[in-house]
Structure formats: structure tokens, C-alpha cells
Coordinates of C-alpha atoms in Angstrom, one line a residue:
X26 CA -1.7 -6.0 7.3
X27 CA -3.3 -9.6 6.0
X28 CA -2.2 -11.6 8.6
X29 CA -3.2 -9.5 11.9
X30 CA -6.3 -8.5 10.2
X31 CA -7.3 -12.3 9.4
X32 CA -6.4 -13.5 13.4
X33 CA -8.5 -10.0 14.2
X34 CA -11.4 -12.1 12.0
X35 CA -10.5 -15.0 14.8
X36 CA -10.3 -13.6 17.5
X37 CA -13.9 -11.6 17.0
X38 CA -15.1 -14.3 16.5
X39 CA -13.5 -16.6 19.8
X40 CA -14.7 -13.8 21.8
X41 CA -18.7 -14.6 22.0
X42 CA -20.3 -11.8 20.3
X43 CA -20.9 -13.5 16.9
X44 CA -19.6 -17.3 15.0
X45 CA -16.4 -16.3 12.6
X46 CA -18.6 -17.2 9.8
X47 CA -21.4 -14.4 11.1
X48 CA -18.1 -11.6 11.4
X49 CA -17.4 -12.7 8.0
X50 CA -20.4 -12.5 6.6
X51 CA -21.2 -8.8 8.4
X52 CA -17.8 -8.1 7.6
X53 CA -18.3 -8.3 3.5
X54 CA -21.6 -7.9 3.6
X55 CA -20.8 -4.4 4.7
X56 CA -22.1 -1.7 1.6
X57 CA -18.5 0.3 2.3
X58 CA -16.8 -2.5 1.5
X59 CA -18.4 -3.0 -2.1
X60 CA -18.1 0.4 -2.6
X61 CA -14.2 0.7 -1.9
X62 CA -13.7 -2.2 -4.2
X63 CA -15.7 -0.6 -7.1
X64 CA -14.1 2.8 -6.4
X65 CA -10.6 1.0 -6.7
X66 CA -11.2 0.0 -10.0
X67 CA -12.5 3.2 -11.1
X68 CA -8.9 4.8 -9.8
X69 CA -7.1 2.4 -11.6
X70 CA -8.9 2.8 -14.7
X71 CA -7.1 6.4 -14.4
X72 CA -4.1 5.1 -13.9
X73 CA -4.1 2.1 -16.6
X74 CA -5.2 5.2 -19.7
X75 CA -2.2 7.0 -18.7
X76 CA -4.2 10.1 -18.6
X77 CA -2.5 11.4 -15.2
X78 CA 0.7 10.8 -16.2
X79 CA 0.5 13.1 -19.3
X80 CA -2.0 15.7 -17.5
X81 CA 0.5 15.7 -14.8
X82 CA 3.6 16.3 -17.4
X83 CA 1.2 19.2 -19.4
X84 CA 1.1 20.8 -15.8
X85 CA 4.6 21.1 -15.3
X86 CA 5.5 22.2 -18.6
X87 CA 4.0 25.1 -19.0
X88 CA 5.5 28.5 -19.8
X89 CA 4.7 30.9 -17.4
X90 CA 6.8 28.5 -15.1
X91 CA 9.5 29.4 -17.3
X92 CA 12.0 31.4 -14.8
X93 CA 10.0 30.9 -11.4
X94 CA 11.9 28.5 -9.9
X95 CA 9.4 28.7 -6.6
X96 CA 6.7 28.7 -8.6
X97 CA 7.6 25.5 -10.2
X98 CA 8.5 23.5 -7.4
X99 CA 5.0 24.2 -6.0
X100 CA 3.6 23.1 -9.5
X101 CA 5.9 20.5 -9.6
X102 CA 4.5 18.8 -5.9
X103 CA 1.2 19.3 -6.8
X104 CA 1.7 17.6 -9.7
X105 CA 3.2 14.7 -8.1
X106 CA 0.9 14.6 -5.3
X107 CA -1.8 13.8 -8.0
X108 CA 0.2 11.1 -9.5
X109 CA 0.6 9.4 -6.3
X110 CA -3.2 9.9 -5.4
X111 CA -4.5 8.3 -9.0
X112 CA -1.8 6.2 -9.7
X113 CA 0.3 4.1 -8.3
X114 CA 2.5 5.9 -5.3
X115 CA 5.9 4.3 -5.6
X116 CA 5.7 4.3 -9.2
X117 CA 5.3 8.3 -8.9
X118 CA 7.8 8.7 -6.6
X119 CA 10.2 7.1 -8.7
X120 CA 9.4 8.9 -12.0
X121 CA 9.1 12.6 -10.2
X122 CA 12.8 11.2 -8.7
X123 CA 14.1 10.4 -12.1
X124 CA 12.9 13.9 -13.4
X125 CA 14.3 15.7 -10.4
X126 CA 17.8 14.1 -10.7
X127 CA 17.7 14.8 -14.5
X128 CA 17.1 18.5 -14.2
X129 CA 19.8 18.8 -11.5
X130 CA 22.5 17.6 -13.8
X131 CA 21.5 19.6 -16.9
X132 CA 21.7 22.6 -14.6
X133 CA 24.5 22.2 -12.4
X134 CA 23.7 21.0 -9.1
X135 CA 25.8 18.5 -7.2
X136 CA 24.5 16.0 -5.0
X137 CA 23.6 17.1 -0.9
X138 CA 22.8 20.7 -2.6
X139 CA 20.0 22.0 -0.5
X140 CA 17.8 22.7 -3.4
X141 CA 17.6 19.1 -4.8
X142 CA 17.8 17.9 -1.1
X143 CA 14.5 20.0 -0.4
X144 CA 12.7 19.2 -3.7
X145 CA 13.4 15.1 -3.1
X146 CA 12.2 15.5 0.3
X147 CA 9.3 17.1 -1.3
X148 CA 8.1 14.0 -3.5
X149 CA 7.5 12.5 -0.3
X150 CA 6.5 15.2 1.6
X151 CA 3.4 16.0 -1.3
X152 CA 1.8 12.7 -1.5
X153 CA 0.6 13.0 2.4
X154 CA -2.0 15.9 1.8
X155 CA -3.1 14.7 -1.8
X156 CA -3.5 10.8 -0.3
X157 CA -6.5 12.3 2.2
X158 CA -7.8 15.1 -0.5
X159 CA -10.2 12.4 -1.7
X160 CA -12.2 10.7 1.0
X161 CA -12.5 6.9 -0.8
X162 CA -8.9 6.8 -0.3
X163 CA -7.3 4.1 2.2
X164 CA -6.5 6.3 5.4
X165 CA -9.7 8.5 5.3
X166 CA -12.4 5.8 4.2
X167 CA -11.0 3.2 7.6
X168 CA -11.1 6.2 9.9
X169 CA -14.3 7.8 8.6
X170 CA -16.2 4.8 8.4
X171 CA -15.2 4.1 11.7
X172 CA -16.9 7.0 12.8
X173 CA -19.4 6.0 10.9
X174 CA -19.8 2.8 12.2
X175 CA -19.5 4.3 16.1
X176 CA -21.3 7.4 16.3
X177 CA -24.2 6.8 13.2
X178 CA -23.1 10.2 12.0
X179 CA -22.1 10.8 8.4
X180 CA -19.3 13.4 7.3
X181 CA -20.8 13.2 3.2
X182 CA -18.1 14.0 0.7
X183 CA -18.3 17.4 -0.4
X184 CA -17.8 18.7 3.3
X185 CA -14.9 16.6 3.5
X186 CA -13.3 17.5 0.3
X187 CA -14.2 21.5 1.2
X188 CA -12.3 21.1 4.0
X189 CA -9.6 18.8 2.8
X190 CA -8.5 19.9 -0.5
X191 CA -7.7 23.5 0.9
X192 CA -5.7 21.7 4.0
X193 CA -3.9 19.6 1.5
X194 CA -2.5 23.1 -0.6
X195 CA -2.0 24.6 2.5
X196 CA 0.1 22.2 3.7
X197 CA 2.2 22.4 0.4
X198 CA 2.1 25.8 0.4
X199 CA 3.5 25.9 3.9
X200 CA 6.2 23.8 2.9
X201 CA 7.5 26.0 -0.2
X202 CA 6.8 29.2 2.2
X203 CA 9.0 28.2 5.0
X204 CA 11.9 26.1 1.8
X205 CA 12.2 29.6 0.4
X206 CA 11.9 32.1 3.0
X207 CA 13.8 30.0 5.8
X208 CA 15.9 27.8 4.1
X209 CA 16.5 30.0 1.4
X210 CA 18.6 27.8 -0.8
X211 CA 20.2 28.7 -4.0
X212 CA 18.2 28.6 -6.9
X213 CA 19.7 31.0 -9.6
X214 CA 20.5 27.9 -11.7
X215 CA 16.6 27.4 -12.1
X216 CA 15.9 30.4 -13.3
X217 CA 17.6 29.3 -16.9
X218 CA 16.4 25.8 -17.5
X219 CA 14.3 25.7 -20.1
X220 CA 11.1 24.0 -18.4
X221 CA 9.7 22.8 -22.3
X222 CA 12.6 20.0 -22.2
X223 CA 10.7 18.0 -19.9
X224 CA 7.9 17.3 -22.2
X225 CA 7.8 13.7 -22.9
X226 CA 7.0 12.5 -26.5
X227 CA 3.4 11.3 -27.5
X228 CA 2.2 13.3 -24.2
X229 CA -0.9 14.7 -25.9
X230 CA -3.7 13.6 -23.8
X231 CA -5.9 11.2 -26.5
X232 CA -9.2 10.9 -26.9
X233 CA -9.6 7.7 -25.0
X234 CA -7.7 9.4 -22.3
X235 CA -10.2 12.7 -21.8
X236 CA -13.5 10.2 -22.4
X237 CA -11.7 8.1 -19.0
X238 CA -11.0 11.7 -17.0
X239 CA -14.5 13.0 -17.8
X240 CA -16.0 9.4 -17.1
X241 CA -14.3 9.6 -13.3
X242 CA -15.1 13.1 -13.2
X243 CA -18.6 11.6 -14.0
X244 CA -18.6 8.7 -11.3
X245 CA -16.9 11.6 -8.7
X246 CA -20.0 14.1 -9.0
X247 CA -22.4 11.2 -8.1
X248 CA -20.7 11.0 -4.9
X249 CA -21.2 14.7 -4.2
X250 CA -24.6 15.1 -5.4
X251 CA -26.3 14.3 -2.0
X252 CA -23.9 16.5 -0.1
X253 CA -24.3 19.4 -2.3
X254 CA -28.5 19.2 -2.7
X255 CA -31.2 19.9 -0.4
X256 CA -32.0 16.5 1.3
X257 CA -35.6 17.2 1.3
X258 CA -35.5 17.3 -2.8
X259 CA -36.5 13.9 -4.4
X260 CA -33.1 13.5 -6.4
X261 CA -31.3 13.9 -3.2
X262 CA -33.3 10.6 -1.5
X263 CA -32.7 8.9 -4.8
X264 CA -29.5 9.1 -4.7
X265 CA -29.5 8.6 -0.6
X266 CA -31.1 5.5 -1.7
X267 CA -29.0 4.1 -4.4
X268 CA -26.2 4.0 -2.1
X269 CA -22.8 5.1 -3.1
X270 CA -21.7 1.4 -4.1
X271 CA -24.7 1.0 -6.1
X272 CA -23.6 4.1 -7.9
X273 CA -20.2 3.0 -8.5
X274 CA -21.3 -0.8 -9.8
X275 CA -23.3 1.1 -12.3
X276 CA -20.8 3.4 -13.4
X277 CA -18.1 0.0 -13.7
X278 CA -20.9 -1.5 -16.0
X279 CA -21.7 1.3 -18.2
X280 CA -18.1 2.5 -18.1
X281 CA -17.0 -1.1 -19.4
X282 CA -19.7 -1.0 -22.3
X283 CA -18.3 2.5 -23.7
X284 CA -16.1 2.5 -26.1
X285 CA -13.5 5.4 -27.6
X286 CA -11.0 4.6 -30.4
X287 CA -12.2 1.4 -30.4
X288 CA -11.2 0.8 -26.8
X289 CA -13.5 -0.2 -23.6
X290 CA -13.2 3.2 -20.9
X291 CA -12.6 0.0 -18.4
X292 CA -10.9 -3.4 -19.0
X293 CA -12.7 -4.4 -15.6
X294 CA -10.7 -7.3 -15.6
X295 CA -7.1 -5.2 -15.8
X296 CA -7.9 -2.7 -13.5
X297 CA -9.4 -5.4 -11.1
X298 CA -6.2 -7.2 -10.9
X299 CA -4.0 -4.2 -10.7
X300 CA -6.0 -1.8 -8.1
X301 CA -7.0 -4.1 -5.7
X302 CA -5.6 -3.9 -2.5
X303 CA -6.5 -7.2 -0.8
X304 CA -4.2 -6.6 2.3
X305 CA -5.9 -3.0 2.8
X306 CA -9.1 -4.2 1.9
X307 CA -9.0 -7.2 4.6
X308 CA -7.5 -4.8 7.3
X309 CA -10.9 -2.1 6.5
X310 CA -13.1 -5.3 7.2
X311 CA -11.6 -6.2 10.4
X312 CA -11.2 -2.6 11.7
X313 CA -15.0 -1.7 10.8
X314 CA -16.2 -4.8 13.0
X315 CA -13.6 -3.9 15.7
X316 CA -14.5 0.0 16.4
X317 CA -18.0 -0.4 16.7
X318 CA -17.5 -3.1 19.2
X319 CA -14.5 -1.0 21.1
X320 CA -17.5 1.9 22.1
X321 CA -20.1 -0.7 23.0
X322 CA -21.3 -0.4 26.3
X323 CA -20.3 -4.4 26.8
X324 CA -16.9 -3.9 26.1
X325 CA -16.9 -1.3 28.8
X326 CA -13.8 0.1 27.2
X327 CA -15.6 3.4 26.7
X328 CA -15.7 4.5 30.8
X329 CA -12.6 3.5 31.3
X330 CA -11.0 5.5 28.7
X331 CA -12.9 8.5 30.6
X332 CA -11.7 6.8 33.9
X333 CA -8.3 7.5 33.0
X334 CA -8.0 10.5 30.5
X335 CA -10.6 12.6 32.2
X336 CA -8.5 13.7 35.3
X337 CA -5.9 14.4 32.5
X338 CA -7.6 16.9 30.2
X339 CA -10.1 18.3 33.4
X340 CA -9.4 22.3 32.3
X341 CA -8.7 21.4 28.9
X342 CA -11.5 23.4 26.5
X343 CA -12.8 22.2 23.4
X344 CA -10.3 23.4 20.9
X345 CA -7.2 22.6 23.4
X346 CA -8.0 19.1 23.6
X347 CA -8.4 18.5 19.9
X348 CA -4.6 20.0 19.2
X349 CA -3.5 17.5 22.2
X350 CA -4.9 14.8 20.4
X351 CA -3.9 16.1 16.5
X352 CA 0.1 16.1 18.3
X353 CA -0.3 12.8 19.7
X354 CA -1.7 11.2 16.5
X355 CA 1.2 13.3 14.5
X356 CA 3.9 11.7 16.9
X357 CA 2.4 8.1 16.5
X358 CA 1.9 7.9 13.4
X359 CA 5.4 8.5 12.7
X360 CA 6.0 4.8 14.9
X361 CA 3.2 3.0 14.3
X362 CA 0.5 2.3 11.4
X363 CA -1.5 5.3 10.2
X364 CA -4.8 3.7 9.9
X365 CA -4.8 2.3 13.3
X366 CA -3.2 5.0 15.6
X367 CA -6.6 7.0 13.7
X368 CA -8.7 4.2 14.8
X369 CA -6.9 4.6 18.5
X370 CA -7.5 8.6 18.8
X371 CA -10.6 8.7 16.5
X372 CA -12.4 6.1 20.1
X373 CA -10.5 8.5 22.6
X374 CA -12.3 11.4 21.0
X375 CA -15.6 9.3 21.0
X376 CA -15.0 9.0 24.6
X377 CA -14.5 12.3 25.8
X378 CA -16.0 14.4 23.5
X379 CA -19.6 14.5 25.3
X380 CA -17.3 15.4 28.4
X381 CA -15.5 18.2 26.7
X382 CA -18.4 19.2 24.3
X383 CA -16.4 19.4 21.0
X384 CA -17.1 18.8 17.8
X385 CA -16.6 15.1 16.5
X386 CA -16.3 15.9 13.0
X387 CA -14.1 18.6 13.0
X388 CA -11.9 16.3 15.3
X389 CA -12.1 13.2 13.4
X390 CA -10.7 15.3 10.0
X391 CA -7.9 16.5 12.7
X392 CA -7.0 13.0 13.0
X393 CA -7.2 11.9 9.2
X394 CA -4.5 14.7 8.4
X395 CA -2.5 14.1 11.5
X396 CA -2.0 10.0 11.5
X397 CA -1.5 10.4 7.7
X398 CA 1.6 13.0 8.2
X399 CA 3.7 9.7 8.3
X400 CA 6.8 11.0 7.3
X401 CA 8.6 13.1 10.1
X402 CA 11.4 10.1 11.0
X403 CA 12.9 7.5 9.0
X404 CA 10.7 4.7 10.6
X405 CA 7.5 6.1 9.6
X406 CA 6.6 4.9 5.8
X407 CA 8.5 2.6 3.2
X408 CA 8.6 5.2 1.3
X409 CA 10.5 7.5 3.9
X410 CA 13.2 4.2 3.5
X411 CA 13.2 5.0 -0.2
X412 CA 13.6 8.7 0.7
X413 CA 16.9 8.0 2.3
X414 CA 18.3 5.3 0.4

């Protein structure tokens, strides 16, 4: 991703609309940027406590999983879908693995078992819903500022999250539902393990750890408040007005001053160096600069899109074209990058939508969960490599 995106920088710039120093500067300058590098930190401060790793082991050790085998392995993806979201995803995948493979030999099953089979498959399969649950996260924040950036509209974060958080258990419910009722493996064996064994030593969540959740629960419910209040009331313009970067420099600072068991919430400098995604973070530059340009009326890119697609889709209604384009973006995706086949559909929406009268930000969250469903064939995802290896 830091290559193309750096030539992208280039070639912007070599096409006449502004120097490569000017794309540069409007690039960074850009407030989405600062705020995604703040936020990055703030995720990693998560994951550098430790405090997900232990809430995620409490989760799956509880009793009342004791003898529902079903129940578990929903618990069970959840639980690593939210290691993978606050934490680091391979890592996750690995550990979940390791747990997986430990619990199938203590209870009897042999390798290519269709239980462990679905319940491997599963590691993968969870972190696809949980990775777009939050909006800051990579895929989302390209494609939604890119919206952003084209149409001036704003999807704020708790309507996304409403609508994303119950699409993300849906989809894992949907994937237990049709595992137990249509697969139907064998799982008798689960129904006797004793679920307490996988409680790992010193997993009591310390008080540094709770002073870091509540701190990012903190920093989370900034975000929401101007979704969730009355825009009209003063504390809602404030806020409007602060920016969501601003908010997030000021929780780094005061986060880094405060102190539990003699321990800074954030070692800035730790987190910095560990949750910084330069590649990504280069590839959101250059993709912001390039969809505003792609819908610009000099580009001209916008009538020929309807040109060519309109003659297609004539008949199609509202709700019939958005599931064409939620398939197409599922099949791409699962060939080419996530963030830019969203990019791709999220301007073909742009385009036809005043033609088709549907709603762009209903479509645009369509796209998000289809182009990040990058795991239906063993080319999609790294981490679909490392599923079959």
C-alpha cells in the first residue's frame, strides 16, 4: 500500500490540479488524518494494558457456558472478534488458534473434524464484522470519509455504530445458525469440557487495566456526543466545533498525565510506535485527495459512469440496485483490496444514485460490510493464507 499510494501523491500532482507539495500539504493537513493518528494510539493503549486480552479470556470462561457447546462458540467469536478489533489481528488469530487446537486434543477431536474445521474458519470469519463495528477503524474511516469528502454529507458515529454493531452479531449469529442447524456437526465431546480450564493465570483485570477501558470508553463517548444531542443545544456546537481530532489530542494529553499504580494510562511514545500504520495511513491520504477529484465535474468521470451503467440498471428500483452493487463489492473484494473496490462502488453509487433516487447512506454502509467480507476464497486476505496453512 506505501508505494502505489506515494506514486498516487505523484501522479496528483503531474496531473495540473495542484504542485505535489500543495497535494501534500492538503493531504496531511486534512483534520481526518490527525484524528486517525490520535485514535490509533488510543487503540493501542488498549492493547499495550492487556486489558482485552483478559476481558476477552473472563468472557469465555464463564459458567453458564459450561455444557452449551453452541453457545460457547458464539461467545467464543465474539470474543475474538474483539481481540482482533482492539488489538492486534494476527496476534488474535494466533492465540484464539492456539486455544482452539488445545481444547480439541483434551477432548478428543482429530484433525479435518468438522467441528474444529468450522470453529478455525470461524476466527477468521469473526474479525470481518467486529473490524467495521467501530467507524475509526481502517476500512470504514477510507470509505466514509470518502463520502465525506464527495458528497459533504456526514454519517456521525452513533448512526453508524446503531447500524453496524447489530449487522456485525447478525452476521455471527448467522454463521453459528446455519454451523448448527445445517452443518450439524458433532459436538457431544463439548458438552464435558470443563470451560474453567481455560482461565489463564494472573487474568484478573488490574486496576491500571479498568482506569485504560473506562479512559477509552471515555474518549469513545466524546465521539458520540454530537450524534446522540440535539444539534441546536450549545454542548452539541461545542463539540461540533472542537472537532473529533481535537478531542482525541486532548484525551492523548490528559490520558498520558494520569497515573494508576504508579503507571502513565498512555506511554504515548509505545503506543505511537506500535499502532501506527504508516502504509494505511499514507494510502487514506492519497485516496481522500483522489475521490473528491474522481466526482468533479473536470474529471468528467462522473457522466460517463452514468453513460455506461445507466442503460444497465434502467428498471432497476432503489433497493435492487443497492443489492447489485452490495454483490459486486462482495465478489471483488474477495480479488482485489477492500478499501479500494469501496472507493470504486462507493463513486458508482455517487453517480447513479440521483438517477435511481436511493439513499447514499444506507448504500455507502452496504458497501463497508460488503468490500470488508474479504474472506470467501483463498486469495482474498493474508489472513485467509494463514487460514489454510
Amino acid at each position: 500500500m506505501f508505494w502505489p499510494s506515494l506514486l498516487g501523491w505523484v501522479a496528483i500532482g503531474l496531473s495540473g490540479i495542484a504542485s505535489v507539495k500543495e497535494i501534500m500539504i492538503q493531504g496531511f493537513g486534512n483534520e481526518i488524518i490527525v484524528f486517525w493518528v490520535f485514535i490509533l494510539v488510543l487503540v493501542q493503549m488498549l492493547s499495550d494494558s492487556g486489558a482485552i486480552d483478559n476481558v476477552a479470556n473472563y468472557i469465555i470462561t464463564r459458567k453458564w457456558l459450561q455444557g452449551r457447546p453452541w453457545l460457547f462458540s458464539a461467545i467464543f467469536l465474539c470474543a475474538c472478534g474483539l481481540l482482533s478489533t482492539f488489538g492486534q489481528a494476527y496476534a488474535a488469530f494466533f492465540l484464539m488458534w492456539g486455544l482452539l487446537f488445545s481444547i480439541f486434543e483434551k477432548v478428543g477431536y482429530k484433525p479435518y473434524e468438522m467441528y474444529p474445521a468450522i470453529m478455525i474458519i470461524g476466527v477468521i470469519i469473526s474479525a470481518s464484522p467486529f473490524g467495521i463495528m467501530l467507524p475509526f477503524k481502517a476500512m470504514p474511516m477510507v470509505i466514509l470519509s470518502s463520502f465525506s469528502q464527495i458528497t459533504g454529507i456526514t454519517v456521525n458515529y452513533l448512526q453508524y455504530m446503531l447500524v453496524m454493531v447489530p449487522v456485525g452479531i447478525a452476521i455471527i449469529a448467522g454463521y453459528i445458525l446455519a454451523c448448527r442447524f445445517i452443518l450439524r456437526p458433532d459436538v457431544s465431546k463439548m458438552r464435558e469440557f470443563d470451560i474453567t480450564k481455560l482461565q489463564k493465570e494472573n487474568s484478573q483485570i488490574t486496576p491500571h487495566q479498568k482506569s485504560v477501558l473506562f479512559a477509552f470508553a471515555f474518549a469513545l463517548i466524546l465521539l458520540l456526543i454530537p450524534g446522540s444531542l440535539p444539534s441546536a443545544w450549545a454542548v452539541t456546537k461545542f463539540f461540533n466545533g472542537m472537532g473529533n481530532a481535537s478531542l482525541m489530542i486532548i484525551c492523548t494529553v490528559l490520558f498520558t498525565l494520569i497515573k494508576v499504580d504508579d503507571q502513565p494510562l498512555l506511554d504515548f511514545n509505545k503506543a505511537a510506535k506500535n499502532g501506527l500504520s504508516w502504509p494505511i495511513i499514507f494510502m487514506l491520504v492519497v485516496i481522500m485527495l483522489l475521490s473528491s477529484l474522481l466526482m468533479s465535474d473536470a474529471t468528467g468521470l462522473k457522466p460517463w459512469l452514468v453513460s455506461i451503467l445507466s442503460p444497465i440498471l434502467t428498471g432497476f428500483s432503489g433497493i435492487a440496485f443497492l443489492i447489485v452493487l452490495f454483490a459486486i463489492a462482495l465478489i471483488l473484494t474477495n480479488f482485489m483490496n477492500n478499501m479500494v473496490v469501496g472507493v470504486i462502488m462507493t463513486s458508482i453509487l455517487l453517480a447513479l444514485s440521483s438517477t435511481l433516487e436511493v439513499n447514499t447512506a444506507v448504500g455507502v454502509l452496504m458497501i463497508i460490510t460488503a468490500s470488508n467480507a474479504a474472506f470467501l476464497t483463498p486469495a482474498a486476505a493474508p489472513t485467509v493464507a494463514m487460514l489454510f496453512a
